[in-house]
GROMACS .gro file of C-alpha atoms in nm:
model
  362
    1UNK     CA    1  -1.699  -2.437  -0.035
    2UNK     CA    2  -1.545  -2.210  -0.327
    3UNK     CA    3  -1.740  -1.914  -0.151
    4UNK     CA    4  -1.556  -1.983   0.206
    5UNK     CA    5  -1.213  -2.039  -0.010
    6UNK     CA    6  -1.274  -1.738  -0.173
    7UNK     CA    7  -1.336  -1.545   0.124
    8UNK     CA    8  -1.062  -1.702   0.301
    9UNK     CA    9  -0.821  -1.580   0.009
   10UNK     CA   10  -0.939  -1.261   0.036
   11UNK     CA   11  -0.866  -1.237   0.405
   12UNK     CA   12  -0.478  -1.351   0.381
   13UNK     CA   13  -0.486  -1.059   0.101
   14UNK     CA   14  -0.663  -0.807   0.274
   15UNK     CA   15  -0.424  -0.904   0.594
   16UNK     CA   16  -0.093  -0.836   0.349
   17UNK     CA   17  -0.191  -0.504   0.260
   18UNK     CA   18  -0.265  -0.399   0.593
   19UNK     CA   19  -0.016  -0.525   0.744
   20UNK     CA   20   0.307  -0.463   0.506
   21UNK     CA   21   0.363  -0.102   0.630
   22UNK     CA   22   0.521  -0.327   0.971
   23UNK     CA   23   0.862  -0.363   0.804
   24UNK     CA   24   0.912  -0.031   0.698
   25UNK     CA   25   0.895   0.108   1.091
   26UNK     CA   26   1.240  -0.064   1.075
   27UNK     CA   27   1.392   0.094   0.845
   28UNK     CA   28   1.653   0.297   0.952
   29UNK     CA   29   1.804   0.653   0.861
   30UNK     CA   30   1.621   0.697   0.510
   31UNK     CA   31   1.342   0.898   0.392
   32UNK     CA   32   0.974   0.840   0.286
   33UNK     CA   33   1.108   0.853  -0.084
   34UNK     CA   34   1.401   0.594  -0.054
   35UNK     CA   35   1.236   0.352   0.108
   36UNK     CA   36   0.922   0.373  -0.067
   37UNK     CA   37   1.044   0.325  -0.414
   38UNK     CA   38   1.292   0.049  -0.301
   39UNK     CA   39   1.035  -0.120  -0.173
   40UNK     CA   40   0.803  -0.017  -0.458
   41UNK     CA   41   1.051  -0.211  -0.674
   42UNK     CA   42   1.027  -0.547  -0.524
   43UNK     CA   43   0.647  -0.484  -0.477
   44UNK     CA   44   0.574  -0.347  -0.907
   45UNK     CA   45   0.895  -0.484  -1.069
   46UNK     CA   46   1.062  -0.794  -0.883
   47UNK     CA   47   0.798  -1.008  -0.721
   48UNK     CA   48   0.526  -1.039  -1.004
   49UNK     CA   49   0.719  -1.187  -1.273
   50UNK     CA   50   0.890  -1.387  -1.056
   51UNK     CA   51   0.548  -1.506  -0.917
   52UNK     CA   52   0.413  -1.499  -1.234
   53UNK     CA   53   0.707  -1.720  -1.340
   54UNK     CA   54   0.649  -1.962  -1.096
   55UNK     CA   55   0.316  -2.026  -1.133
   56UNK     CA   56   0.177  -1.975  -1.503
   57UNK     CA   57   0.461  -2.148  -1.756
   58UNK     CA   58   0.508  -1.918  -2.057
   59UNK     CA   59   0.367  -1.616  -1.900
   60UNK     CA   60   0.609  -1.369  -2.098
   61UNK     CA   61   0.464  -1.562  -2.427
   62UNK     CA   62   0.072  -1.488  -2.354
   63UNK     CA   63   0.211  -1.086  -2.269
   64UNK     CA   64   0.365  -1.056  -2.586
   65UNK     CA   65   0.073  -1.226  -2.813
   66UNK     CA   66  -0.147  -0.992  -2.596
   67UNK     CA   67  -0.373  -0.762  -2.883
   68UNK     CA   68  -0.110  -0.390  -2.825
   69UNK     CA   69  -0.408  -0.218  -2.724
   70UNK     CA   70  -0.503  -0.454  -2.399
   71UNK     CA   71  -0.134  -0.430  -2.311
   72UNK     CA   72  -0.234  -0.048  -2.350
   73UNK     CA   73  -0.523   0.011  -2.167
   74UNK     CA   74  -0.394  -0.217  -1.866
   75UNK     CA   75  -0.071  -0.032  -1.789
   76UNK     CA   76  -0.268   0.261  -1.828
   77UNK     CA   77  -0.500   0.180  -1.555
   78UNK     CA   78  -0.178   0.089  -1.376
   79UNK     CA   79  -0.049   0.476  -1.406
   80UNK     CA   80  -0.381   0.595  -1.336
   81UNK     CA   81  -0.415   0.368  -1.009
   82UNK     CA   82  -0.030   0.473  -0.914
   83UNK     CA   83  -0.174   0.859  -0.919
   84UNK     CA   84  -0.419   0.730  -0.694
   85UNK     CA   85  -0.205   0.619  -0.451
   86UNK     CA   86  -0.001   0.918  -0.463
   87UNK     CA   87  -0.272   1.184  -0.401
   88UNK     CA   88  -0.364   0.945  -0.086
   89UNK     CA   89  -0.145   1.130   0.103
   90UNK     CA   90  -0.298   1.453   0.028
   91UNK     CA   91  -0.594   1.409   0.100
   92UNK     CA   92  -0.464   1.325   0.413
   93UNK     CA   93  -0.311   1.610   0.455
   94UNK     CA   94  -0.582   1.831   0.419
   95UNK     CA   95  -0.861   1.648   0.570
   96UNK     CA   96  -0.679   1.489   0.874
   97UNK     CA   97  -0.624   1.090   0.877
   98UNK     CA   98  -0.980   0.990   0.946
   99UNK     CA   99  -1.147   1.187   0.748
  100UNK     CA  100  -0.942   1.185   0.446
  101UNK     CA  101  -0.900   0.808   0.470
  102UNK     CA  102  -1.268   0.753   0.479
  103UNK     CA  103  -1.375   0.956   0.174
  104UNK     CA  104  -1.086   0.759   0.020
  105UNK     CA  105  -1.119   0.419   0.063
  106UNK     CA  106  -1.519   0.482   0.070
  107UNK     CA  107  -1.517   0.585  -0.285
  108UNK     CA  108  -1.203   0.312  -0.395
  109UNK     CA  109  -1.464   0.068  -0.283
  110UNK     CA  110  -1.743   0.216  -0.429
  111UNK     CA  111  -1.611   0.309  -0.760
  112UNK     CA  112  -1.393  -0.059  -0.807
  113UNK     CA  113  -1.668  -0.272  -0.755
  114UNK     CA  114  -2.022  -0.051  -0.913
  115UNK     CA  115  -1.790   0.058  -1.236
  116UNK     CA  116  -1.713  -0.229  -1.388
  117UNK     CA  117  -2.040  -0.374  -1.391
  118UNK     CA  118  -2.182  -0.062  -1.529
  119UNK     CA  119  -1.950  -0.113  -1.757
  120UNK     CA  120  -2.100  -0.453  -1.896
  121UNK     CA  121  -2.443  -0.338  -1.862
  122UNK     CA  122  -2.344  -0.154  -2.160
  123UNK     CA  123  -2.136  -0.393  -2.346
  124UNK     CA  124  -2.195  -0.735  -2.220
  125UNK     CA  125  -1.963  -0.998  -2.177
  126UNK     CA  126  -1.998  -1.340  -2.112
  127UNK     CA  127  -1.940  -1.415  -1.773
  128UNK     CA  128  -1.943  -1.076  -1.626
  129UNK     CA  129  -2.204  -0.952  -1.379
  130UNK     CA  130  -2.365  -0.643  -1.497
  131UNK     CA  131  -2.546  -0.360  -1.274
  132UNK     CA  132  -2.883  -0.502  -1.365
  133UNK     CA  133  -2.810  -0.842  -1.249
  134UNK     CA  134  -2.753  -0.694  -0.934
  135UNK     CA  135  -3.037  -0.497  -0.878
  136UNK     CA  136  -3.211  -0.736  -1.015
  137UNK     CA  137  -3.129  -1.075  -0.810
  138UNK     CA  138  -3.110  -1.168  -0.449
  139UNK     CA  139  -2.731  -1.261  -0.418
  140UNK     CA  140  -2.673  -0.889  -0.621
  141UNK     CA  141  -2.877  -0.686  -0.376
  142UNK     CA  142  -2.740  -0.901  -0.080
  143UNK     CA  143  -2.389  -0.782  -0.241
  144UNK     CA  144  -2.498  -0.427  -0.266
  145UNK     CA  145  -2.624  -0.427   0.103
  146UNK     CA  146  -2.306  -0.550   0.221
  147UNK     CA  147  -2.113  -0.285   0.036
  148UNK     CA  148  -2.350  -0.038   0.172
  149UNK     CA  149  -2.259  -0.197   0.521
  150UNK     CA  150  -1.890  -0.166   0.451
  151UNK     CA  151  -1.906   0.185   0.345
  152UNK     CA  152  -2.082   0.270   0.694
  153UNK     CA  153  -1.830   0.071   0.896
  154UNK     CA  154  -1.559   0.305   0.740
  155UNK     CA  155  -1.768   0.602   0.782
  156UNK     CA  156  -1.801   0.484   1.172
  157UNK     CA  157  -1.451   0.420   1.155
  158UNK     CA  158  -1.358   0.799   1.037
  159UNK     CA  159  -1.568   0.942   1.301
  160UNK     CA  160  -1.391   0.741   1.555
  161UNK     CA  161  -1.070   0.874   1.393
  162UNK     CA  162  -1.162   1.262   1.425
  163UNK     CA  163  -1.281   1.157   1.806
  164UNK     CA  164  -0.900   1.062   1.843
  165UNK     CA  165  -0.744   1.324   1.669
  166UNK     CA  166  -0.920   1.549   1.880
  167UNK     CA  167  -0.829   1.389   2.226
  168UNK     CA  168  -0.507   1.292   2.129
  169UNK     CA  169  -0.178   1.589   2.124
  170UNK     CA  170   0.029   1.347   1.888
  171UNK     CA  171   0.066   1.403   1.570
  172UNK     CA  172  -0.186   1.238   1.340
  173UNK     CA  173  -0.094   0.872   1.209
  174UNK     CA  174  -0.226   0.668   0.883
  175UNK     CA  175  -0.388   0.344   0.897
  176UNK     CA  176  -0.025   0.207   0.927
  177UNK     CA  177   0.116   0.436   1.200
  178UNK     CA  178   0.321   0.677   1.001
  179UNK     CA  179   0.287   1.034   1.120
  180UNK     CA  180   0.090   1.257   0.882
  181UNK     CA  181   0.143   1.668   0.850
  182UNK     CA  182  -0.228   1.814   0.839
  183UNK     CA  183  -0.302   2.151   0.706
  184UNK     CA  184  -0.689   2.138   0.719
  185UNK     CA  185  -0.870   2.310   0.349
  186UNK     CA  186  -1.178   2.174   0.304
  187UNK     CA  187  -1.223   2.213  -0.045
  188UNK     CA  188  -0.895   2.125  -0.137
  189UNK     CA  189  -0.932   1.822   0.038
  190UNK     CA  190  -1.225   1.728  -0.033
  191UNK     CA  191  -1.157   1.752  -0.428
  192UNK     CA  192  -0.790   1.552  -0.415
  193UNK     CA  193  -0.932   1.293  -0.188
  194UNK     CA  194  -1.210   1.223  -0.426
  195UNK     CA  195  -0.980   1.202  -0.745
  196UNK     CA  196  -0.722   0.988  -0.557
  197UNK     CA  197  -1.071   0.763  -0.465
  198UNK     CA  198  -1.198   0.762  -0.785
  199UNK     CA  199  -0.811   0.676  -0.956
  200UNK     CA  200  -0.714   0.428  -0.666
  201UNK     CA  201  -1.031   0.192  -0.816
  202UNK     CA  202  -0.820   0.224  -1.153
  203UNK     CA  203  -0.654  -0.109  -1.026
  204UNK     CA  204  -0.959  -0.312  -1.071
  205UNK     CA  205  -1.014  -0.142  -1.400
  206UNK     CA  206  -0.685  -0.261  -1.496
  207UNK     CA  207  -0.794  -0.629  -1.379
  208UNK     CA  208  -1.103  -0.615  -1.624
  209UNK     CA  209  -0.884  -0.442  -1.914
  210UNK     CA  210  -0.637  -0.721  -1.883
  211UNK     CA  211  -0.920  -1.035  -1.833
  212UNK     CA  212  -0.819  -1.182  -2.178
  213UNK     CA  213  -0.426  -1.219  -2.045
  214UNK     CA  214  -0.558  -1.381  -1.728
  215UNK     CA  215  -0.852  -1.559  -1.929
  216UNK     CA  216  -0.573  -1.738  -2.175
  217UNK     CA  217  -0.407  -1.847  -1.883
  218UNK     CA  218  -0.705  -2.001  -1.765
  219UNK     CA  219  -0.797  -2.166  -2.062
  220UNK     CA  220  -0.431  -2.343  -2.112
  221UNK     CA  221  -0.481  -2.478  -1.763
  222UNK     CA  222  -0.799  -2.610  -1.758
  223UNK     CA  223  -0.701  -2.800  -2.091
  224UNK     CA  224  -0.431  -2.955  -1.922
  225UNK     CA  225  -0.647  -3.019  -1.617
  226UNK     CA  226  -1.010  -3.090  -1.704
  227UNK     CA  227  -1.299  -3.108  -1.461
  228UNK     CA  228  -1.054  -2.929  -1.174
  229UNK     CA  229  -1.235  -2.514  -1.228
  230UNK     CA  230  -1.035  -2.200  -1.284
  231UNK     CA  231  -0.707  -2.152  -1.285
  232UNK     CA  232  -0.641  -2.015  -0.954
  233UNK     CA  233  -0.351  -1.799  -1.088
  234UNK     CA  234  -0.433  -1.683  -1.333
  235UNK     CA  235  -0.437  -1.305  -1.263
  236UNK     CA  236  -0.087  -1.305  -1.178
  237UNK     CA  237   0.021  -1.287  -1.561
  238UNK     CA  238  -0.203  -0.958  -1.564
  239UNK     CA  239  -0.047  -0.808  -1.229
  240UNK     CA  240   0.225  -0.760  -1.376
  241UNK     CA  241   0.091  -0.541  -1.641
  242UNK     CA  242  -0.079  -0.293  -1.402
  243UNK     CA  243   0.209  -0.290  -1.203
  244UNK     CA  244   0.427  -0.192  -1.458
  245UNK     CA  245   0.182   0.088  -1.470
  246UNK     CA  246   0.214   0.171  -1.088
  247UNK     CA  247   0.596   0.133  -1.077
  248UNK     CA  248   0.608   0.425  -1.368
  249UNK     CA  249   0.417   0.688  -1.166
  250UNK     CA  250   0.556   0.622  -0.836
  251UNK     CA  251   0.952   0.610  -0.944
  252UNK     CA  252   0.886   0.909  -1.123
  253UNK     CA  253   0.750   1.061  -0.820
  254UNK     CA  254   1.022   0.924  -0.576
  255UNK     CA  255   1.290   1.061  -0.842
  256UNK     CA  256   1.140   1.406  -0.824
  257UNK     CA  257   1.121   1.386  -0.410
  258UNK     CA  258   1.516   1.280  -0.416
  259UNK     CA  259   1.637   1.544  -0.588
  260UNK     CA  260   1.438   1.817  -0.413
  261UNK     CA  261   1.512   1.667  -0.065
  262UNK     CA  262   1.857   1.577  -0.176
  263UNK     CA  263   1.841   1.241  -0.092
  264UNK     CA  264   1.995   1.021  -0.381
  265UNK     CA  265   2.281   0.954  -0.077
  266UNK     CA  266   2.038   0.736   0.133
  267UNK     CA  267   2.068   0.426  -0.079
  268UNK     CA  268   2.441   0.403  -0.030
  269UNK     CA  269   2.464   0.598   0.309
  270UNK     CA  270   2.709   0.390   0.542
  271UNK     CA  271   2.583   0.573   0.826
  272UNK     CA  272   2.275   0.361   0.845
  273UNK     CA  273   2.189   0.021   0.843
  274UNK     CA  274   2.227  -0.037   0.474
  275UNK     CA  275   2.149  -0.426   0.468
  276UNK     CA  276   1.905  -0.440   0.739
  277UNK     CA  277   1.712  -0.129   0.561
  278UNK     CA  278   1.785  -0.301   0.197
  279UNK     CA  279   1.598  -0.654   0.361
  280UNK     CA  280   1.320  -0.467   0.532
  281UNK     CA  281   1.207  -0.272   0.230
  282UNK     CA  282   1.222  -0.619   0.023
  283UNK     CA  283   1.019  -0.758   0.311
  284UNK     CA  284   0.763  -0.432   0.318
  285UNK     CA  285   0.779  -0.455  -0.126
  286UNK     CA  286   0.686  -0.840  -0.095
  287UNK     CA  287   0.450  -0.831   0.158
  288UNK     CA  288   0.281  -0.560  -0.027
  289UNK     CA  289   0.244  -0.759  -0.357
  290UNK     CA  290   0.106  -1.057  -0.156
  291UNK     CA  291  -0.248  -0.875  -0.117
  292UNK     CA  292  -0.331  -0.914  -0.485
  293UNK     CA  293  -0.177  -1.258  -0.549
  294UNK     CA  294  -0.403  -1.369  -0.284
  295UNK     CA  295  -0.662  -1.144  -0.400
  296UNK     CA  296  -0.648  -1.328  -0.762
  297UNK     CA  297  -0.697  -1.628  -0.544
  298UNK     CA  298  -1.012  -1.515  -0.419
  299UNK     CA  299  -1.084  -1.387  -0.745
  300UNK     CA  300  -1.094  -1.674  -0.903
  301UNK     CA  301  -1.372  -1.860  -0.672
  302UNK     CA  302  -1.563  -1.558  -0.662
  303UNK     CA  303  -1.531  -1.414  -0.978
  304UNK     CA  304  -1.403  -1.056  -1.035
  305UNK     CA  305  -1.744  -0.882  -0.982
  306UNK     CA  306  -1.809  -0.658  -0.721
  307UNK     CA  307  -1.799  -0.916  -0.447
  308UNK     CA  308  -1.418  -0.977  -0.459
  309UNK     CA  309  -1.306  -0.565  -0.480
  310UNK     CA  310  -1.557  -0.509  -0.172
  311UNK     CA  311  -1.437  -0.803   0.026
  312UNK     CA  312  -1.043  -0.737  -0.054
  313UNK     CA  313  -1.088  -0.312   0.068
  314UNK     CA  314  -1.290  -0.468   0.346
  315UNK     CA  315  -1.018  -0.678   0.521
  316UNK     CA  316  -0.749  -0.410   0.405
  317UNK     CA  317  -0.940  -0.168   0.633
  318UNK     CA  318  -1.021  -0.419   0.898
  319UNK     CA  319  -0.664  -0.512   0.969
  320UNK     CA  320  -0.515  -0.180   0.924
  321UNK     CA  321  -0.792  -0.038   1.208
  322UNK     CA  322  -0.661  -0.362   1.381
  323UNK     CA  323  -0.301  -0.292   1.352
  324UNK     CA  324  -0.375  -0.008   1.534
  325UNK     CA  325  -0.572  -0.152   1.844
  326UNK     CA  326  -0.272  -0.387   1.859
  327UNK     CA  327   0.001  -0.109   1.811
  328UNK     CA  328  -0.211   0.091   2.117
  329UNK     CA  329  -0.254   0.414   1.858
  330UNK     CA  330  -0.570   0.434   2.005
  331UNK     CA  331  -0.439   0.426   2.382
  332UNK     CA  332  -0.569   0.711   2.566
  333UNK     CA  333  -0.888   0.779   2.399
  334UNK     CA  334  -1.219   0.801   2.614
  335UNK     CA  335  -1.442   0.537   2.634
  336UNK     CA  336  -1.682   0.683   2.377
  337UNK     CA  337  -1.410   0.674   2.120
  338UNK     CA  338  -1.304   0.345   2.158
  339UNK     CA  339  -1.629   0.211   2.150
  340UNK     CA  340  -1.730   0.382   1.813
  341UNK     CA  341  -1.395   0.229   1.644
  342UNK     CA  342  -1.454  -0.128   1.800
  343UNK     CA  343  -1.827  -0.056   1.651
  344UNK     CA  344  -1.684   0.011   1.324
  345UNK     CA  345  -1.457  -0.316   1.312
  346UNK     CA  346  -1.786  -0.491   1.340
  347UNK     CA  347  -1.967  -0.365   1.144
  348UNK     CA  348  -1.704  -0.431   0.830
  349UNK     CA  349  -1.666  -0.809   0.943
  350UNK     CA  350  -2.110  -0.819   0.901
  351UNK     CA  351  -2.049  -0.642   0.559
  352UNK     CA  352  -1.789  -0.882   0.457
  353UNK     CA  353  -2.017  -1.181   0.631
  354UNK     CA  354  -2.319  -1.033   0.403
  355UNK     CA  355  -2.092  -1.060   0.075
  356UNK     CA  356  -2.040  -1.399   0.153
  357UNK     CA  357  -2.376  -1.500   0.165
  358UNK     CA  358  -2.441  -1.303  -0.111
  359UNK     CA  359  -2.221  -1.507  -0.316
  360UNK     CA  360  -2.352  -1.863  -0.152
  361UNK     CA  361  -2.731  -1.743  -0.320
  362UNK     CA  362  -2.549  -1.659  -0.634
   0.00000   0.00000   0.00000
């Protein structure tokens, strides 16, 4: 039962992320930058202490008895996940949609759920998985199949997305529909797509650096609720950490695109829609932080091994590819290339099916 709760958790999370893109198509009159960062400030800044607030009493206490070099490494992890982010759209750019997105979110996945248990291999921890528990059990090498699975659905995936580009005249979209400028380099691409896969796993790092937050929370709640298992909040003291992290490199960023594009007048620009664009980018911003406090959900039933980063990219994936059946992106395409996308989709629901087994043997 934890497994299928776990799972579960991780599907409402997985279904945030892909799907919180939705109430920025309504915004209005703005550009990328404006809306991005207001949203970005309900989504890093807003919403996590507030959730954090409302769900682990004293939070702000167990963050400032934190040892200074947690706090440290955590928001670090945060910045370093943020620059991830940011060179997504690069990639992007210079590998075309599918392609850049797979190599992307192929080595995110990769990279957020082998590292850490590397990691302990080398300096155990009670508790944690480590790499040779997982080449060395059934439920770890059931785990590492599915990932394996999950990485070829998004490869299938890609290849369905170069089939469209290809047919297709439009201008390329991202997993969310927003239209993408491509200037195809190779090497260029290929180089930023695999540092902005590598740093976009920073944000599980940041989840491991910031375990003895999350595991103080734990510990306060099970004493005053004994015999009822882990706290099933108690990552959210630690999002807010990272995310302080991710809110530094991005309004940075968003500060540097407003004064080249001389935008600074969008957020009081009476020409547009001002409260309907303010609401939707809260919307889009809250949305957006609901994948991980779901995702800590799942996290705690599962543990945060590699099970619960692979299943969480997993659903992100399978409901942005689904967003786009729904939104008719793919409308148009030959038969050939909507089969190999609709092949893809199932072939990440049987990874995400094999993780769960995985962890019912474990």
């Amino acid at each position: 039962m934890q497994v299928i709760l776990g799972v579960i958790f991780h599907f409402i999370g997985g279904f945030a992320s892909g799907s919180f893109y939705m109430p920025y198509k309504k915004v209005k009159g703005w550009s990328w930058e404006s809306y991005w960062i207001v949203g970005g400030i309900f989504s890093w800044l807003i919403v996590p202490p507030l959730a954090a607030y409302l769900t682990i009493p004293g939070f702000a206490d167990i963050i400032r008895q934190a040892n200074p070099s947690t706090l440290g490494i955590t928001y670090l992890f945060g910045v370093l996940w943020g620059i991830g982010g940011l060179t997504y759209g690069l990639g992007v750019r210079y590998l075309g949609v599918a392609l850049g997105s797979s190599i992307i979110l192929g080595l995110c996945m990769v990279f957020g759920a082998v590292i850490p248990s590397i990691y302990y291999n080398f300096f155990p921890k009670e508790g944690k998985d480590t790499f040779s528990m997982l080449i060395g059990s059934p439920w770890g090498l059931t785990v590492l199949a599915g990932l394996a699975l999950s990485i070829l659905g998004i490869v299938i995936c890609g290849k369905a997305g170069v089939m469209k580009e290809r047919q297709l005249s439009n201008a390329a979209t991202d997993p969310h529909g927003t239209t993408v400028k491509t200037e195809y380099k190779f090497a260029l691409g290929m180089f930023v797509s695999i540092v902005s896969g590598v740093l976009s796993a920073c944000f599980n790092f940041g989840l491991e650096a910031g375990k003895p937050m999350a595991g103080l929370a734990n510990e306060i709640w099970k004493a005053a609720h004994p015999a009822q298992g882990n706290f099933l909040y108690q990552n959210n003291v630690t999002y807010v950490v990272v995310l302080w992290g991710g809110l530094t490199t991005n309004f940075i960023w968003c500060m540097i695109l407003n004064a080249r594009n001389k935008t600074f007048g969008d957020y009081s620009n009476k020409k547009t829609p001002l409260l309907s664009n303010y609401i939707f980018c809260a919307l889009a911003g809250t949305t957006w932080f609901l994948q991980f406090f779901f995702y800590g959900m799942g996290e705690s039933k599962l543990g945060n091994g590699p099970s619960s980063w692979i299943l969480h990219m997993a659903f992100i994936i399978l409901t942005a590819n689904m967003w786009g059946l729904v939104l008719k992106e793919w409308k148009g395409v030959n038969k050939k290339t909507s089969t190999t996308i609709v092949i893809g989709i199932i072939t990440i629901i049987l990874s995400v099916l094999l993780v769960g087994y995985g962890n019912s043997l474990k």
